[in-house]
Coordinates of C-alpha atoms in Angstrom, one line a residue:
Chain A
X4 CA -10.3 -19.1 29.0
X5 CA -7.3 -17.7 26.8
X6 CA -3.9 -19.4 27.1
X7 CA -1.1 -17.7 25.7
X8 CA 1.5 -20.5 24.9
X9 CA 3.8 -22.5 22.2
X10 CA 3.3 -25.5 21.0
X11 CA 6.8 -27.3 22.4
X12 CA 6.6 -25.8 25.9
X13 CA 6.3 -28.2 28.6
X14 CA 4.7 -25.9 30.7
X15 CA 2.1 -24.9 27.8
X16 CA 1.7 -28.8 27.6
X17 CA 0.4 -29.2 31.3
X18 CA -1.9 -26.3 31.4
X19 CA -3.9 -28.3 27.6
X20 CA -3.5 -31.6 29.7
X21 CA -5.4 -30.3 32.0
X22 CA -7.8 -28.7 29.7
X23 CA -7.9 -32.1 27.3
X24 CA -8.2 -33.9 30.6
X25 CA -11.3 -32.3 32.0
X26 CA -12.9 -31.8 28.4
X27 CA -12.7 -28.3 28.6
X28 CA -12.8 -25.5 25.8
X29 CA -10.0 -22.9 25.7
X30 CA -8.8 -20.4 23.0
X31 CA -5.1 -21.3 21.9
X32 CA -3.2 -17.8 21.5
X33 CA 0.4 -18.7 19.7
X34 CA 3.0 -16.5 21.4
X35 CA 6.8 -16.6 19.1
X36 CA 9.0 -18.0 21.7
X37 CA 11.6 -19.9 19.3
X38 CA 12.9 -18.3 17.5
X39 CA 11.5 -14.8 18.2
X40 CA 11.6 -15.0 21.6
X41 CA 8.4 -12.8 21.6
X42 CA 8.5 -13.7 25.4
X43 CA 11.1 -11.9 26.5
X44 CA 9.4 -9.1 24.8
X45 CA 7.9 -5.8 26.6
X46 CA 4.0 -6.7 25.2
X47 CA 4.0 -10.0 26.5
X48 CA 5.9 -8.9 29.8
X49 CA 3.1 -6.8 30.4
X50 CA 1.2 -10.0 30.9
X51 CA 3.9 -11.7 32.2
X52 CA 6.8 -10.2 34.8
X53 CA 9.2 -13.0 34.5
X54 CA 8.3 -13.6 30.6
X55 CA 7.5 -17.1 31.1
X56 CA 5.1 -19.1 29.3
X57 CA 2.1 -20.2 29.3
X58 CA -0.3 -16.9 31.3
X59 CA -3.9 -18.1 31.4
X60 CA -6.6 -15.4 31.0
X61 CA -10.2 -15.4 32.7
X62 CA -12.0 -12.5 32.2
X63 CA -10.1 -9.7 34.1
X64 CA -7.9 -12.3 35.7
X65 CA -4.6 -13.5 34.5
X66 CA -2.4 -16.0 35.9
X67 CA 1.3 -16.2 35.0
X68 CA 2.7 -19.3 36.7
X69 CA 2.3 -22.6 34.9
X70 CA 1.4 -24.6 38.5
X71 CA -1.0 -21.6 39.8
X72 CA -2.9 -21.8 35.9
X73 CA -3.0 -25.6 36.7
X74 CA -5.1 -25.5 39.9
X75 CA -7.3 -22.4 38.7
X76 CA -8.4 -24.9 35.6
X77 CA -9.1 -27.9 38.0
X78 CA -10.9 -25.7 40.1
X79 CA -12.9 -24.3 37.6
X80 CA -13.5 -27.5 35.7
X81 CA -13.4 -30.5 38.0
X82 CA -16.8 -30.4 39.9
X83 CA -16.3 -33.8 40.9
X84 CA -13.0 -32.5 42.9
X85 CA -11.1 -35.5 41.9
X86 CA -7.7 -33.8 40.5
X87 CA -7.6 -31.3 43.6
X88 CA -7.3 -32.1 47.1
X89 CA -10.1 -33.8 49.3
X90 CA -8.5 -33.3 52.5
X91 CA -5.8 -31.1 54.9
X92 CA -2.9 -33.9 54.3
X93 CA -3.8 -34.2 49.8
X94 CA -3.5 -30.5 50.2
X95 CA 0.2 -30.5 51.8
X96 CA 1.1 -33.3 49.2
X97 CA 0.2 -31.7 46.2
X98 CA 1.5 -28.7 47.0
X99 CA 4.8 -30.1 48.0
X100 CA 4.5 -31.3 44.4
X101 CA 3.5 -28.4 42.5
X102 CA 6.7 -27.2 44.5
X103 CA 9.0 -29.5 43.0
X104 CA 7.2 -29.2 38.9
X105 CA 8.1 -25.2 39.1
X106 CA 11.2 -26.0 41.2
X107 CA 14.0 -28.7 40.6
X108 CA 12.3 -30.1 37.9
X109 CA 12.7 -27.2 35.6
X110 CA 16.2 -28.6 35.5
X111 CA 15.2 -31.1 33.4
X112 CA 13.0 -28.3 30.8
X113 CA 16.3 -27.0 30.4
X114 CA 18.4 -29.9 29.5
X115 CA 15.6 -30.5 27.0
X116 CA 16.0 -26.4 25.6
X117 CA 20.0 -27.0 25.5
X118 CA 19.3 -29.8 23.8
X119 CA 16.5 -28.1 21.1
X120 CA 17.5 -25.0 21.1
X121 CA 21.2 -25.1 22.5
X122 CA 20.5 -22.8 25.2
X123 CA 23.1 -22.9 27.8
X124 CA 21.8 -23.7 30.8
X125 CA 23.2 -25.7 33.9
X126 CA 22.4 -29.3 34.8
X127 CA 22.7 -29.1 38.4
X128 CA 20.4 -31.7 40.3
X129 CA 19.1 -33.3 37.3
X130 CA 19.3 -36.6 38.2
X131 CA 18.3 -35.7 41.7
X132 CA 15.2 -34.4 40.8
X133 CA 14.0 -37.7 38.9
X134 CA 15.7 -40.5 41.4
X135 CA 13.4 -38.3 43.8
X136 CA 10.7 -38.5 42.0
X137 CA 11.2 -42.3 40.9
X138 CA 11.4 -42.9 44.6
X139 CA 8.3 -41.3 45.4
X140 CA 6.0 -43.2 42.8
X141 CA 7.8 -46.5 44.4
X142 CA 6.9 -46.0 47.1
X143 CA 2.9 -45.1 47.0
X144 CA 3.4 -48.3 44.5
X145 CA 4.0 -50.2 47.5
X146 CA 1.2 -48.6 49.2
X147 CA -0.9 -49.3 46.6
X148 CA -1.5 -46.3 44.5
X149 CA -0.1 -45.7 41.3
X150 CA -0.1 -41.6 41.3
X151 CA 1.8 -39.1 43.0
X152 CA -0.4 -37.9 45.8
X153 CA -3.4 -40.0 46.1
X154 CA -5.0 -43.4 44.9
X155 CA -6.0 -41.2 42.2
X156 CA -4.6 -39.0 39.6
X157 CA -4.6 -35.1 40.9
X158 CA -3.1 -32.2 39.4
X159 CA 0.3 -32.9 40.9
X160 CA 0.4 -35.8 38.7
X161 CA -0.4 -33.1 36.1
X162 CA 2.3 -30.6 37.1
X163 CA 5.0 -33.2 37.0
X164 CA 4.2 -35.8 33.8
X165 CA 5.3 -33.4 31.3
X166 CA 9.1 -32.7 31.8
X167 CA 9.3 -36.7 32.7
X168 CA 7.7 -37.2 29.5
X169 CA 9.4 -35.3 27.8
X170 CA 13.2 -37.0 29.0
X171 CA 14.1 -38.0 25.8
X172 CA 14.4 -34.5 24.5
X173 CA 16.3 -33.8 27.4
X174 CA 18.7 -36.5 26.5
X175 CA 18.0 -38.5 29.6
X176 CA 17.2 -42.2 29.8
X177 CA 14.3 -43.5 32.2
X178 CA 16.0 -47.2 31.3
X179 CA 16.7 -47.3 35.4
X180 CA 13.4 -45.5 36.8
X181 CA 11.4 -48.6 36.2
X182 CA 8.6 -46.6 38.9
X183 CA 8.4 -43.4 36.4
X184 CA 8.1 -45.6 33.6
X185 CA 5.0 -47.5 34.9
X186 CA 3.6 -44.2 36.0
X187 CA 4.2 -42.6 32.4
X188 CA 2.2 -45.4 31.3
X189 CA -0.7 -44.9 33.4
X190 CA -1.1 -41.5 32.9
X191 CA -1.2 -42.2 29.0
X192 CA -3.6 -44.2 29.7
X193 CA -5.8 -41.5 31.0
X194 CA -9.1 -40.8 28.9
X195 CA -8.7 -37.4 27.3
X196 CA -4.7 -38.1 27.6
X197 CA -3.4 -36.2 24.3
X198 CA 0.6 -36.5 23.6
X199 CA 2.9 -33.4 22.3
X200 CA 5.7 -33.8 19.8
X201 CA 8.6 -35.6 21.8
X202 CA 6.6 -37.7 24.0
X203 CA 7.2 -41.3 23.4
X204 CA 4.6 -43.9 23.1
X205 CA 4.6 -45.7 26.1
Chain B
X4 CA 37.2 -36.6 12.3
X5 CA 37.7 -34.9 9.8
X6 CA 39.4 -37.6 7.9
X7 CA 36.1 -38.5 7.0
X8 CA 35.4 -35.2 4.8
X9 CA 35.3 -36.3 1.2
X10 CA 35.6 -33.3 -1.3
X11 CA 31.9 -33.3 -2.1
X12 CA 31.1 -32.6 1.2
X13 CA 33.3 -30.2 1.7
X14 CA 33.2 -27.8 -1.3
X15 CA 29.0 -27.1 -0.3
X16 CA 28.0 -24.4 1.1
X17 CA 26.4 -24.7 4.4
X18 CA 24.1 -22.3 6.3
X19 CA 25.3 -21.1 9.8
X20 CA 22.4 -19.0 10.7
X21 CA 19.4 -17.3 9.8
X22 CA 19.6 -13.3 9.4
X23 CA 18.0 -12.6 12.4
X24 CA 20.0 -15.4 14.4
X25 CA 23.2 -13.4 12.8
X26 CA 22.1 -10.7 14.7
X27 CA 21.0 -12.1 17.2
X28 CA 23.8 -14.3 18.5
X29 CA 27.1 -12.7 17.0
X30 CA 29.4 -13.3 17.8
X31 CA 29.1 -16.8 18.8
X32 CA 31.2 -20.1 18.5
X33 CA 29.7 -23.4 16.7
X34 CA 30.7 -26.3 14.8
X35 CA 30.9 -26.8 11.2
X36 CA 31.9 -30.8 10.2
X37 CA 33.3 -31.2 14.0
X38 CA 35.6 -28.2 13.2
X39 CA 34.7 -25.2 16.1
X40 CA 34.2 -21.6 14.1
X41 CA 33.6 -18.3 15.0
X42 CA 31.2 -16.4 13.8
X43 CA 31.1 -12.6 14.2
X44 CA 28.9 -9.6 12.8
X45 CA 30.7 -6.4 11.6
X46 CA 29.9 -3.4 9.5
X47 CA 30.9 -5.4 6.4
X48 CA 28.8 -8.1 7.2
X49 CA 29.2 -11.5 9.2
X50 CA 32.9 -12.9 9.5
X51 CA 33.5 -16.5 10.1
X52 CA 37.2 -18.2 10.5
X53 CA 38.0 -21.6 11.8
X54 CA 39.3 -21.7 15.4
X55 CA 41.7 -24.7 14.7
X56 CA 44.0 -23.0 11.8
X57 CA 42.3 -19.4 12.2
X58 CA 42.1 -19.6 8.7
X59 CA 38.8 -17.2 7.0
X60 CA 35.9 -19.5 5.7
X61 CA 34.0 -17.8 2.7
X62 CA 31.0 -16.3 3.7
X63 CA 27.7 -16.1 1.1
X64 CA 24.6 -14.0 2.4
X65 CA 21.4 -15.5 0.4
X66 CA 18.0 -17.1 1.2
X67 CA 17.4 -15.4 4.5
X68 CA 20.4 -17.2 5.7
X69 CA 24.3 -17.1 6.1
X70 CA 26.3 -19.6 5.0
X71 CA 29.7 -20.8 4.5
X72 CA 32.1 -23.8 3.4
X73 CA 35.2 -25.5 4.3
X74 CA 36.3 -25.6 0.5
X75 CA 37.8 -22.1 -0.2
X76 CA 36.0 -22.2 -3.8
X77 CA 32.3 -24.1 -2.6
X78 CA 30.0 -25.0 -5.9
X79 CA 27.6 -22.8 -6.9
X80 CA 24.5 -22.3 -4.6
X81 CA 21.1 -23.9 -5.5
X82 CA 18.9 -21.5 -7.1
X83 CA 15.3 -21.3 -5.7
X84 CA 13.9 -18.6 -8.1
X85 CA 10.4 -18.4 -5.8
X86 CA 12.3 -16.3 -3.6
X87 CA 11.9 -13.5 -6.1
X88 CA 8.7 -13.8 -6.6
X89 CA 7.0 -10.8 -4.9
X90 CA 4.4 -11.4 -2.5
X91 CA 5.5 -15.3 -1.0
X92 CA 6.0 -14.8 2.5
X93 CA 9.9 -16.1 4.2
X94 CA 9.3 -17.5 7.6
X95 CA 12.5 -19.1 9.1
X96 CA 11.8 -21.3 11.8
X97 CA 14.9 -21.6 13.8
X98 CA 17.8 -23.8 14.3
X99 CA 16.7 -27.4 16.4
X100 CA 19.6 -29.8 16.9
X101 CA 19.2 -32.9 16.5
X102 CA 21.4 -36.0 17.4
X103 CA 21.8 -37.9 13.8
X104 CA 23.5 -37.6 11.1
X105 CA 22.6 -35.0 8.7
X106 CA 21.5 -37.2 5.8
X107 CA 19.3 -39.1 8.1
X108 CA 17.3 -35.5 8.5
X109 CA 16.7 -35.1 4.5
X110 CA 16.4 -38.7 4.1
X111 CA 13.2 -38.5 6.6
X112 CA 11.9 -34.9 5.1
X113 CA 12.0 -37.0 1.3
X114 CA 9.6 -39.8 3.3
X115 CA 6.3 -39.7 2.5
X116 CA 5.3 -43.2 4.1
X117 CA 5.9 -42.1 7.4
X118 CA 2.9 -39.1 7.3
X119 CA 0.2 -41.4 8.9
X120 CA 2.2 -42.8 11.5
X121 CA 4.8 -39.8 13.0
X122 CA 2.0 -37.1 11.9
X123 CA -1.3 -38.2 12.1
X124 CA -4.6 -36.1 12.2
X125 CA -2.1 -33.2 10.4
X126 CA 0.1 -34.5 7.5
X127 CA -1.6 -38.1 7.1
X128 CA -4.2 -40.3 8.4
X129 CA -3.7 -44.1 9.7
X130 CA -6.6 -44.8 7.5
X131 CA -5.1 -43.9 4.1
X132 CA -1.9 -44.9 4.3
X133 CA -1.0 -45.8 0.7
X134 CA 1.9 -43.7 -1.3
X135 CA 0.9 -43.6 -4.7
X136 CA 3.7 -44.5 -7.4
X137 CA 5.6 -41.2 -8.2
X138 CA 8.6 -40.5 -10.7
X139 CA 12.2 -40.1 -9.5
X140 CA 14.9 -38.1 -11.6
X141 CA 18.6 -37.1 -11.2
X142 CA 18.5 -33.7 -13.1
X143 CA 22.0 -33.8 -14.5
X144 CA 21.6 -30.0 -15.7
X145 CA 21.7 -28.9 -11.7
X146 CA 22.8 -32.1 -10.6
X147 CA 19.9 -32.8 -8.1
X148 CA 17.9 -35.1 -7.5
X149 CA 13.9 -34.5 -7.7
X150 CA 10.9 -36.4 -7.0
X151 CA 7.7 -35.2 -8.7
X152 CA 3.7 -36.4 -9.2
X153 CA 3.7 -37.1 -5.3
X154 CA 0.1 -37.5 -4.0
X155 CA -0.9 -37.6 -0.4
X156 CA -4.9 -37.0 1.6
X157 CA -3.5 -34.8 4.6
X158 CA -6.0 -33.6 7.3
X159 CA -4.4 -30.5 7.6
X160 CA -1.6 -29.8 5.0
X161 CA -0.8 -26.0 5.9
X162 CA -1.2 -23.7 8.6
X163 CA -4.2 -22.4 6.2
X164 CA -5.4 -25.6 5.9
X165 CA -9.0 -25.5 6.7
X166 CA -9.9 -29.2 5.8
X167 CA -8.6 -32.2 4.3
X168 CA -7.0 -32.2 0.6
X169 CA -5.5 -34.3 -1.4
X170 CA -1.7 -32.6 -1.8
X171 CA 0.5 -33.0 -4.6
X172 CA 4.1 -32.8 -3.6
X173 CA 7.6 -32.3 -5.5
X174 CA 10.6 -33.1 -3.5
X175 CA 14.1 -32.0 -4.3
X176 CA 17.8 -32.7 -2.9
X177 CA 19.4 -29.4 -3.9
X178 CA 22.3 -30.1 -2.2
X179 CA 23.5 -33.4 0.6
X180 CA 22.3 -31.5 3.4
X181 CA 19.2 -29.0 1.7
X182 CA 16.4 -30.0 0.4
X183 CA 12.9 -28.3 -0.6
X184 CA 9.5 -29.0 -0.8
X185 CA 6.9 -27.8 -3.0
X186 CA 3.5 -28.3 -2.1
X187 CA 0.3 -27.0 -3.5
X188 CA -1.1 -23.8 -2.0
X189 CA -4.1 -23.5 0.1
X190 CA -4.3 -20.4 -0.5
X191 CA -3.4 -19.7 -4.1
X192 CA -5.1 -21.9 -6.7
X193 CA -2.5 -24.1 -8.9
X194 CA 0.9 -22.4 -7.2
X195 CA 3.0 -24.2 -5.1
X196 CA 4.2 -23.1 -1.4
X197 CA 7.8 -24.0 -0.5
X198 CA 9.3 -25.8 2.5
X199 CA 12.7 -26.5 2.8
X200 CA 15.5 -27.8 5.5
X201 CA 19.1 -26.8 5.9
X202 CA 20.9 -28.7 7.8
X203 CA 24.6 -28.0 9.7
X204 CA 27.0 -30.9 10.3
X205 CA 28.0 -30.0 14.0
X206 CA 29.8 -33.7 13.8
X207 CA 28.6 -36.7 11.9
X208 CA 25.7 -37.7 14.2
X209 CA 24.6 -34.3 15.3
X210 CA 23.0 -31.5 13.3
X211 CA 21.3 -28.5 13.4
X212 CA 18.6 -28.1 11.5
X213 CA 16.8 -25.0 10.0
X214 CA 13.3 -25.3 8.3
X215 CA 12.2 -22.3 6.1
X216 CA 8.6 -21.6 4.9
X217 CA 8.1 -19.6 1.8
X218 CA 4.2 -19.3 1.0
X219 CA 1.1 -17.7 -0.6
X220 CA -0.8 -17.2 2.9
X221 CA -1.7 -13.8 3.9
X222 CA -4.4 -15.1 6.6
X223 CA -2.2 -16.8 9.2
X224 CA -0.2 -15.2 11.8
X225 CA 3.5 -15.5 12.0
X226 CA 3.2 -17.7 15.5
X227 CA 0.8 -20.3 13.9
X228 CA 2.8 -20.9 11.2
X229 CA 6.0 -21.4 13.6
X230 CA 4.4 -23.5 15.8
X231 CA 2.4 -25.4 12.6
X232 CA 5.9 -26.4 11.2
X233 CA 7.8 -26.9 14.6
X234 CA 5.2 -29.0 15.9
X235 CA 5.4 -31.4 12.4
X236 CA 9.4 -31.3 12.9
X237 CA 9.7 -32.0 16.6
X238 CA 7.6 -35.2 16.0
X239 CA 9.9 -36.2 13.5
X240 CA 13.1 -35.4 15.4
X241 CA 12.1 -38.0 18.3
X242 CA 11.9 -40.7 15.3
X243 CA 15.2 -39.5 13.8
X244 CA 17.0 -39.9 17.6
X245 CA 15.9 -42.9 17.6
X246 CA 16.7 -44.5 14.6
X247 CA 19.6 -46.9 14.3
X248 CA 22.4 -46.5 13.0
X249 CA 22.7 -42.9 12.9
X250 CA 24.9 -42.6 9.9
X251 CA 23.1 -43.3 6.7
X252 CA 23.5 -46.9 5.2
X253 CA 25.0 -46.1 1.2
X254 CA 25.0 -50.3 0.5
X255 CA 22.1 -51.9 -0.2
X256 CA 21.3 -54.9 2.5
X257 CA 21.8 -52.9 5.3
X258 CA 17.9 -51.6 5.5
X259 CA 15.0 -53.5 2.8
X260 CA 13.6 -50.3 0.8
X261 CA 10.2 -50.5 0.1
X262 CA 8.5 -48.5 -3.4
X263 CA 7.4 -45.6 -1.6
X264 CA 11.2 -45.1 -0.8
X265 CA 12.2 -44.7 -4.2
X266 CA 13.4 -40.9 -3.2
X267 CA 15.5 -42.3 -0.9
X268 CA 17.3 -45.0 -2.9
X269 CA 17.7 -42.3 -5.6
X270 CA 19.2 -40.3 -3.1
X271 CA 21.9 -42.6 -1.3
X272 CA 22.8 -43.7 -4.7
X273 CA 23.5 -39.8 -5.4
X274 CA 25.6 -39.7 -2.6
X275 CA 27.3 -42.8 -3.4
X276 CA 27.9 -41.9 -6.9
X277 CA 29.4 -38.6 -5.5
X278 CA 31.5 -40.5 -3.8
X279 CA 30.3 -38.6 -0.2
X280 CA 31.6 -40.2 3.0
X281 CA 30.8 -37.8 5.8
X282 CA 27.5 -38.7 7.8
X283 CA 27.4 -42.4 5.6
X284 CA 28.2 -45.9 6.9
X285 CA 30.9 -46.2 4.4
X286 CA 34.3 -47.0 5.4
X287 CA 32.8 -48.3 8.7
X288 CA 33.7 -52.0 9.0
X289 CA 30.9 -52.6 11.9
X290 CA 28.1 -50.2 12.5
X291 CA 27.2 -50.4 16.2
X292 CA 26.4 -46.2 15.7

């Protein structure tokens, strides 16, 4: 497979989680997104509509959404089925999930671009998205499960992890999410777990 | 704020934007020592005045880069005379900002301790971790100051870099806020590829910095060598936020330097010497920055 992407993307990041996660073999293609915003540019829109990173290629298949890319890899790569959903209900849940990763939380991707790049960008619901998200990892907690979704990691976990990761960036402190923190730390724990620049060692 | 701009500071020039950025973003508002500018793009070339008095700012075109000063007569520009030498290749990387002072940011690009730990498997390994002894020299000629015989195994020095090599490294503070790098060449036996930072004052704990590449590599495309060099910076810049205090300490006692800072003790004392106040500790009773 052929991923198109940049190095400081968070959505780039989640898609070569995924990869690194599974042990997979992919084919890095640098696109210029900072500073030449190569992206935004007619060849690359070609691949993808919106001119967002990252686009996954398969063969004659190409996939342009960071959270669609996500579950063609686990798919492909997981035979074990353990990062995709094993029943009606896991489906629901990590799709509500994958929801919120290319929803609300691209709030917080660009707080962290402001803050890089000094984008201007809006922070509307920035908070919101990580007290719900804190909430949500407190709660399985007290049923038991550290992840997301399920008593196991699944790609919803992968979807989410990096924008929270990468909350320092953004200029937001996790000091009062004590649930995100202790879930950052056990998806660093991960075998195969590889950081990017700007996620802190937990 | 601005009480806090000693005349050293203020008579450098200091780059705005790179060419394309010019371009780009014009006209656009920023901040230049906590002072908002405009900067605009007209026939003649780009414009920049102060929004505060309204008052023109000089404007010098050179490098790849804009640049101005809040002195109406700046120093001299450092001269890099590699730019001129037919055949490197310029690759501006783009402005990051980063929240620290501006002396912080060259004070961590002279570091060569720091490799194995902030930049490991590319620029250092945790298994050879020692710095060996190098010289340090205030060049009172361009009045800079230059560390040189720097040694270093890196995993992957370059973009190019196609295994490990022990790099030899010259380091120079051309300027408070520039500095270069001169590194040998993968791919050009016994020359020296160039990397240097820029760095705008937006106040005195927040910067924008702009990292050039000037190199013998014909094989590597233009987005690997991006990436390469913003990959290597944005692992520094989490360091950098995090390091306390933000301004830089001039007096000794405040941090315990070690020998492989030697290029940084040579380079506060520069400052000190030159009396600079802007991004520093001095003339703060308490830091709790």
């Amino acid at each position: 497979m052929i991923l198109y992407e940049h190095v400081l993307s968070s959505d780039c990041y989640k898609l070569r989680l995924m990869f690194d996660l599974l042990g997979m073999d992919y084919e890095r293609r640098p696109v210029d997104m900072y500073p030449g915003h190569a992206d935004q540019k007619p060849a690359f829109r070609a691949l993808s509509p919106f001119g967002r990173l990252p686009v996954l290629q398969d063969g004659n298949l190409t996939i342009w959404d960071a959270q669609a890319a996500l579950l063609y890899i686990a798919e492909r790569g997981d035979a074990s089925s353990s990062w995709t959903a094993r029943s009606v209900e896991e489906r629901a849940n990590i799709q509500t999930w994958l929801q919120v990763a290319g929803g609300p939380l691209r709030a917080v991707a660009a707080a962290r671009a402001r803050n890089l790049f000094g984008d201007a960008s809006s922070e509307d619901g920035l908070l919101d998205v990580i007290t719900i998200i804190d909430d949500r990892i407190v709660e399985q907690e007290i049923h038991g499960s550290e992840w997301l979704v399920s008593d196991r990691p699944t790609i919803a976990d992968v979807a989410v992890f990096p924008d929270i990761a990468l909350h320092e960036d953004a200029g937001i402190s996790l000091d009062a999410y004590c649930g995100l923190r202790r879930w950052l730390g056990a998806f660093a724990s991960l075998p195969g777990f590889a950081p990017m620049p700007g996620v802190a060692s937990m | 704020m601005t009480d806090r701009l000693d005349s050293f500071t203020r008579s450098q020039w200091i780059v705005i934007e790179d060419d394309a950025g010019i371009v780009r973003r014009a006209p656009f508002e920023t901040l230049l020592f906590s002072i908002p500018i405009r900067v605009a793009n007209g026939p003649d070339g780009p414009r920049i005045h102060r929004l505060d008095t309204g008052e023109a700012l000089p404007v010098l075109r050179r490098y790849g880069y804009v640049w101005s000063a809040l002195d109406p007569a700046p120093r001299p520009l450092f001269e890099v005379p590699e730019f001129d030498e037919a055949g490197r290749r310029f690759t501006p990387c783009g402005p990051v900002g980063v929240k620290t002072s501006a002396l912080r940011v060259i004070e961590n690009f002279l570091d060569l301790a720091h490799f194995p730990f902030v930049h490991p498997g590319i620029l250092g390994t945790e298994s050879e971790t020692e710095v060996i002894p190098y010289r340090v020299e205030i060049r009172r000629d361009v009045d800079e100051v230059w560390a040189v015989d720097c040694g270093f195994f890196q995993p992957k020095a370059m973009a190019a870099s196609s295994a490990g090599a022990q790099v030899e490294y010259r380091y120079r503070v051309a300027q408070p806020c520039s500095a270069v790098l001169y590194k040998t060449s993968p791919g050009r036996a016994g020359a020296f590829d160039l990397i240097g930072i820029l760095v705008r004052p937006l106040h005195e704990t927040a910067c924008e910095v702009h990292a050039w590449m000037l190199m013998w590599d014909e094989e590597s495309s233009d987005e690997s060598l991006l990436q390469f060099q913003q990959e290597i910076f944005l692992q520094d810049r989490i360091i950098l936020e995090n390091q306390i205090p933000h301004l830089l300490p001039l007096s000794a006692g405040m941090e315990i330097p070690t020998r492989a800072d030697a290029t940084s003790i040579a380079y506060r004392r520069w400052l000190k010497n030159h009396g600079v106040i802007w991004g520093t500790c001095e003339g703060i009773p308490e830091v709790t920055a």
